[in-house]
Coordinates of C-alpha atoms and ligand atoms in Angstrom, one line a residue:
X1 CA 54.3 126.1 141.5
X2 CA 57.5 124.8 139.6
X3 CA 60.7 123.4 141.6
X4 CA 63.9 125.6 140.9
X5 CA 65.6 122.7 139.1
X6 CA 62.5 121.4 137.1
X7 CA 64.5 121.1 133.5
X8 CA 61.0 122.1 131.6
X9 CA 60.1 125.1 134.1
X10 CA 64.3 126.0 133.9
X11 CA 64.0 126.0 130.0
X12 CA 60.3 128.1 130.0
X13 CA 62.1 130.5 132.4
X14 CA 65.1 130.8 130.2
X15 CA 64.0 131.3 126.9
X16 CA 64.4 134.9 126.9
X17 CA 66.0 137.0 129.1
X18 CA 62.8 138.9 130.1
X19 CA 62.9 137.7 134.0
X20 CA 66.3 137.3 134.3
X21 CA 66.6 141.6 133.3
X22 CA 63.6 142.5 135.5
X23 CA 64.8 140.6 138.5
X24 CA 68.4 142.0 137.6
X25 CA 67.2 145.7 137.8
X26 CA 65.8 145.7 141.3
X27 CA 69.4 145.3 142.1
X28 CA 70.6 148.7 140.8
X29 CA 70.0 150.9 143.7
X30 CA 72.0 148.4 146.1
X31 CA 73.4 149.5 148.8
X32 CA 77.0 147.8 150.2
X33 CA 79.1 145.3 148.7
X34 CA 78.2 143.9 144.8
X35 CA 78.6 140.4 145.0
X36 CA 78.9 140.6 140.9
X37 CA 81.7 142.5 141.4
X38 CA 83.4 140.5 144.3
X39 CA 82.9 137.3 142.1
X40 CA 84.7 139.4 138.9
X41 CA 87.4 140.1 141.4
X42 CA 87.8 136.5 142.8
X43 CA 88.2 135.1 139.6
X44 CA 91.0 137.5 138.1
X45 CA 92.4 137.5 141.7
X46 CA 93.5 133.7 140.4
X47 CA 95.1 134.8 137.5
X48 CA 93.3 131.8 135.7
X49 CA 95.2 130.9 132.1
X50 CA 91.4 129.8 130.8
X51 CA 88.1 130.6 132.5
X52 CA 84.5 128.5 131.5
X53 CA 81.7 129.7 133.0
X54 CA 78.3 128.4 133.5
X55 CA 74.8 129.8 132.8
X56 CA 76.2 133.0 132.0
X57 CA 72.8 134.5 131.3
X58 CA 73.3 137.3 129.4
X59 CA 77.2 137.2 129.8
X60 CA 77.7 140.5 131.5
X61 CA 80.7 138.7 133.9
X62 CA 82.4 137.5 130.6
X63 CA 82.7 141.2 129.0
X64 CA 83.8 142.0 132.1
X65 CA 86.6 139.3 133.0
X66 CA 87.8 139.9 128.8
X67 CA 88.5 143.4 129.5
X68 CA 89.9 143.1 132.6
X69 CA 92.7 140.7 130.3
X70 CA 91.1 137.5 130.8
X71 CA 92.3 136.1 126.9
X72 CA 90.6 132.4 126.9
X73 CA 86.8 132.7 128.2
X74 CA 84.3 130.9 127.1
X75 CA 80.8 129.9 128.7
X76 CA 78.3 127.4 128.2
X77 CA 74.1 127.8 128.8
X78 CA 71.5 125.4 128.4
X79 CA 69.5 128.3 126.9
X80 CA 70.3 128.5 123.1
X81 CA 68.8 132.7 123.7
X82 CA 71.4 133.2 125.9
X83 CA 74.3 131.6 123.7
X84 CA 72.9 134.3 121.2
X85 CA 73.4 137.3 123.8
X86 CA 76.8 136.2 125.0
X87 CA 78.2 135.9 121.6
X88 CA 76.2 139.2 120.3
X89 CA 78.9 140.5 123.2
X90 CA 82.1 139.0 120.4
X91 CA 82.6 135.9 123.0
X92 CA 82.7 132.3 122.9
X93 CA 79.5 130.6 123.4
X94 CA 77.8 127.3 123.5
X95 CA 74.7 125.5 124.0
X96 CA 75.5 122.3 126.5
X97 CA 74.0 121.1 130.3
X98 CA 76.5 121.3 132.8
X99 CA 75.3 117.9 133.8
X100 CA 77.7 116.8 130.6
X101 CA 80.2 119.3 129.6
X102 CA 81.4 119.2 125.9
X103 CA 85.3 119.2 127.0
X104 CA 88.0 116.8 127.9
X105 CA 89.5 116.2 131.2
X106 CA 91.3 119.1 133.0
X107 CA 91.0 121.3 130.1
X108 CA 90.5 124.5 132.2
X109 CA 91.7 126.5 134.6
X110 CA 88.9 128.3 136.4
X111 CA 85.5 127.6 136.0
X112 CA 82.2 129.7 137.4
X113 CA 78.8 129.1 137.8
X114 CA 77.3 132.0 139.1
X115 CA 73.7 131.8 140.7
X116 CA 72.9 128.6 138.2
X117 CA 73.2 125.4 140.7
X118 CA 70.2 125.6 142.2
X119 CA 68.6 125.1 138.5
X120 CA 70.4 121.6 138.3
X121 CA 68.7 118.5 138.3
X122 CA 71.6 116.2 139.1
X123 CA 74.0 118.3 141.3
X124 CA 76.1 115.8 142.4
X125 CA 76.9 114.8 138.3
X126 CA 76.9 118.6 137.6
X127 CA 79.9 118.7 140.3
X128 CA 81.6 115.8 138.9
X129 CA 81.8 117.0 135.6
X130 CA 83.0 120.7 136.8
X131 CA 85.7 118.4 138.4
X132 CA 86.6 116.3 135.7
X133 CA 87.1 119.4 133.3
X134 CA 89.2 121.3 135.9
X135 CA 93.0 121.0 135.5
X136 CA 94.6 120.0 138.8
X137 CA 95.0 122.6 141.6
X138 CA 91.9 124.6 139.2
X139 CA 89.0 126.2 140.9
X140 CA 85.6 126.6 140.4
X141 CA 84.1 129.8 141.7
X142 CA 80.4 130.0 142.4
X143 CA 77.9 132.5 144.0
X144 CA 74.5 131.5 145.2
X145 CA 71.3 133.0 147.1
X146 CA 70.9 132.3 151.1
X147 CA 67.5 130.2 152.1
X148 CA 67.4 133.9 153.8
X149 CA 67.5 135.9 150.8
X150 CA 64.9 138.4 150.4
X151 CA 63.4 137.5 153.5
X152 CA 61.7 140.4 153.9
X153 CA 59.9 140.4 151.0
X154 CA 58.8 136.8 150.7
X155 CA 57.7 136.6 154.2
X156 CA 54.7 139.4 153.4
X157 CA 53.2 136.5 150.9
X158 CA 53.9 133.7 153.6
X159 CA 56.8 132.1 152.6
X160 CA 59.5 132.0 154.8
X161 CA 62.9 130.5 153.2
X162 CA 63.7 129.0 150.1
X163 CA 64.4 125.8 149.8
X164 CA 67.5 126.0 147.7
X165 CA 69.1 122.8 146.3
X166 CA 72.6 124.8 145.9
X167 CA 72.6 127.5 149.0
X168 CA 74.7 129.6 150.9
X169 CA 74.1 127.5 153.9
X170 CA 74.3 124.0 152.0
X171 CA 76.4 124.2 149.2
X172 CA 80.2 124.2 151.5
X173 CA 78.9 120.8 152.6
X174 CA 78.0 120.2 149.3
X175 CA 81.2 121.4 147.1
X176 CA 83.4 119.0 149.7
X177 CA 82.1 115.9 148.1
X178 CA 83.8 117.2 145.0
X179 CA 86.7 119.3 145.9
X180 CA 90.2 119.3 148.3
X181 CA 89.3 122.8 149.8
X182 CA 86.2 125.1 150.2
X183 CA 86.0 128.6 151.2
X184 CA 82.6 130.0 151.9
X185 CA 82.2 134.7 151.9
X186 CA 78.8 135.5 152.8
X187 CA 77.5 138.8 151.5
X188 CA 74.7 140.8 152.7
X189 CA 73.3 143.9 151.2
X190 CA 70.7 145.9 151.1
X191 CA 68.1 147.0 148.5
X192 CA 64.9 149.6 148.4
X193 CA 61.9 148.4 146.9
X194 CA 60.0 151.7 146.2
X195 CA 56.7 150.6 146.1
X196 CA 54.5 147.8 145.9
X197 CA 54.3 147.6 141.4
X198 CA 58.2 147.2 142.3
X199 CA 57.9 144.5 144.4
X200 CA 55.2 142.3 142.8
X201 CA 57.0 142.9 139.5
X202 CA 60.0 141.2 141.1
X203 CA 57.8 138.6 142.5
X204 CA 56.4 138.0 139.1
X205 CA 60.0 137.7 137.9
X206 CA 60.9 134.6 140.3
X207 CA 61.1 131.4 138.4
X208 CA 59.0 128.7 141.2
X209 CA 56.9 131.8 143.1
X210 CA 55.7 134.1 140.3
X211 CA 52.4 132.3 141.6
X212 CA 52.4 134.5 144.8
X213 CA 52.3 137.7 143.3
X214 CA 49.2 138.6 144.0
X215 CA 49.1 137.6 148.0
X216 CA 52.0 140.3 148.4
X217 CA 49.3 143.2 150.4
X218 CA 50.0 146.7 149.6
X219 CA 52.9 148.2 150.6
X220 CA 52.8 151.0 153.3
X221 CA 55.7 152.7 151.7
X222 CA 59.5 151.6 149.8
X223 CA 60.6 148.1 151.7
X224 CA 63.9 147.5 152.4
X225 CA 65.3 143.9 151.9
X226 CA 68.4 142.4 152.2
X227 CA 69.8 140.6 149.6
X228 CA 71.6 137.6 150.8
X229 CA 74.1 135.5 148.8
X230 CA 77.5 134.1 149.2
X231 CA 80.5 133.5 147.1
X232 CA 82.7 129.9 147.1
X233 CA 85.7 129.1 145.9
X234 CA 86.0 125.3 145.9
X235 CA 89.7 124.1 144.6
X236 CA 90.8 120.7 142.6
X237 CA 93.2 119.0 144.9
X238 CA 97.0 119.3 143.0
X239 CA 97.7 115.5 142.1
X240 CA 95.4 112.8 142.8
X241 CA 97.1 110.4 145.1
X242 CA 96.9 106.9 145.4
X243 CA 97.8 104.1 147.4
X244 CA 99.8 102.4 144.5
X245 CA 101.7 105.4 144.0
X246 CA 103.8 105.5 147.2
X247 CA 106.4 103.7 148.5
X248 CA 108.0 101.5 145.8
X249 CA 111.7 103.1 145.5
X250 CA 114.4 100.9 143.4
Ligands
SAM1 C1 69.8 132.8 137.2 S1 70.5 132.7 135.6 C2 72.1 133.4 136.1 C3 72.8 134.0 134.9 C4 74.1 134.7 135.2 N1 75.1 133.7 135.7 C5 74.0 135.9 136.2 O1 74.6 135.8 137.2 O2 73.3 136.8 135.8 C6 70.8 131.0 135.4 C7 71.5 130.6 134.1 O3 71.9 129.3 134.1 C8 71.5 128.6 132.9 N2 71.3 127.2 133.2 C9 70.3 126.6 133.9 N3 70.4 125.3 134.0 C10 71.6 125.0 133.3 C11 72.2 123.8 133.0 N4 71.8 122.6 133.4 N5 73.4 123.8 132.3 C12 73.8 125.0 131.8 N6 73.2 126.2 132.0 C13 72.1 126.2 132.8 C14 70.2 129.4 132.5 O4 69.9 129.2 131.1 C15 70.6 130.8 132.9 O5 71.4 131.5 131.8

């Protein structure tokens, strides 16, 4: 069993898109609202002049955001195979770690990093450095899983919660060490698993518990799990203030 921010697991898991695009097509039948689209719709909802986002995976949100009328996106991955897929798509791509971003100081307007956190060894420097590239009063928009996501599923092979390093019910606290203002949306949502190749497929798919594929028993029937996840929108404060900056008129 790998941790989900192991950097040698993280770069096995990411070499192709294989997992990433099995996991991703248990999600088409879902039922409620599409946190993808919610997070496309916070981001253009802030009008952002430049938007860098973060582990785009196979950069289906960038498409997306450039023909909505987004006109400066690029992205970043640690994964040179998904550099390749986002700029197969006409984008701008690079290969760099989060952990140290290859631009200046508040450079950008909005940034996202969408279901990618929990893969980082060094959160707290990851934070800094979305931060640091942020223009002032910029956001970062992220979505990640709930310890509860899946729940369903993962408690038929024993295991309970995930202990997520970047979660729905952690990362507010979290994003305050680095930002002025947080605002945390839960979404839930519901998915049909229709029978039990589905589910250990998907189980096979998950980066730190493909190892419990085979203690999933068969299923009676389809099992119905809710997807869990929530969306934050944490926010540069304007100006930094300091105390040498007030009070010394004439
Ligand atoms: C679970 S995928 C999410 C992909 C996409 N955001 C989505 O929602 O489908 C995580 C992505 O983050 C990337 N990633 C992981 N660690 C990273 C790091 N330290 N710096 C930059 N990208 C990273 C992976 O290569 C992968 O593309």
């Amino acid at each position: 069993m790998s941790r989900l921010n192991d950097p040698a697991a993280v770069t096995r898991e990411y070499a192709t898109e294989v997992g990433l695009a099995t996991r991703r097509s248990l999600y088409e039948g879902l039922e409620g609202e599409d946190m993808k689209e919610l997070l496309a719709q916070a981001v253009l909802a802030l009008r952002p002049s430049s938007v860098l986002e973060i582990g785009p995976g196979r950069g289906e949100l960038g498409q997306r955001l450039v023909e909505a009328g987004v006109s400066d996106y690029r992205a970043v991955d640690i994964s040179p195979r998904m550099v390749q897929l986002v700029r197969a798509r006409g984008l701008s791509a690079q290969v760099a770690d989060v952990q140290a971003l290859p631009y200046g100081d508040g450079v950008i307007a909005c940034v996202v990093a969408a279901w990618m956190l929990y893969h980082v060894p060094d959160l707290d420097r990851a934070l800094a450095e979305i931060a640091r590239v942020l223009e002032p009063g910029g956001s970062l928009v992220a979505v990640t899983n709930s310890e509860q996501h899946l729940r369903e599923l993962w408690s038929l092979v024993g295991a309970d919660r995930f202990e997520l390093p970047f979660s729905a019910e952690n990362g507010e606290a979290t994003l305050l060490r680095h930002f002025a203002a947080v605002s945390a949306r839960p979404v839930e949502a519901w998915l049909t698993l229709p029978d039990t190749d589905a589910a250990r497929r998907y189980i096979s798919a998950s980066p730190s518990r493909a190892h419990l594929t085979t203690a999933l028993p068969d299923l009676p029937g389809p099992l119905r799990v809710g997807s869990r996840t929530c969306l934050f929108i944490a926010t540069r404060p304007q100006r930094a203030e300091s105390a040498g900056s007030l009070g010394h008129i004439g």
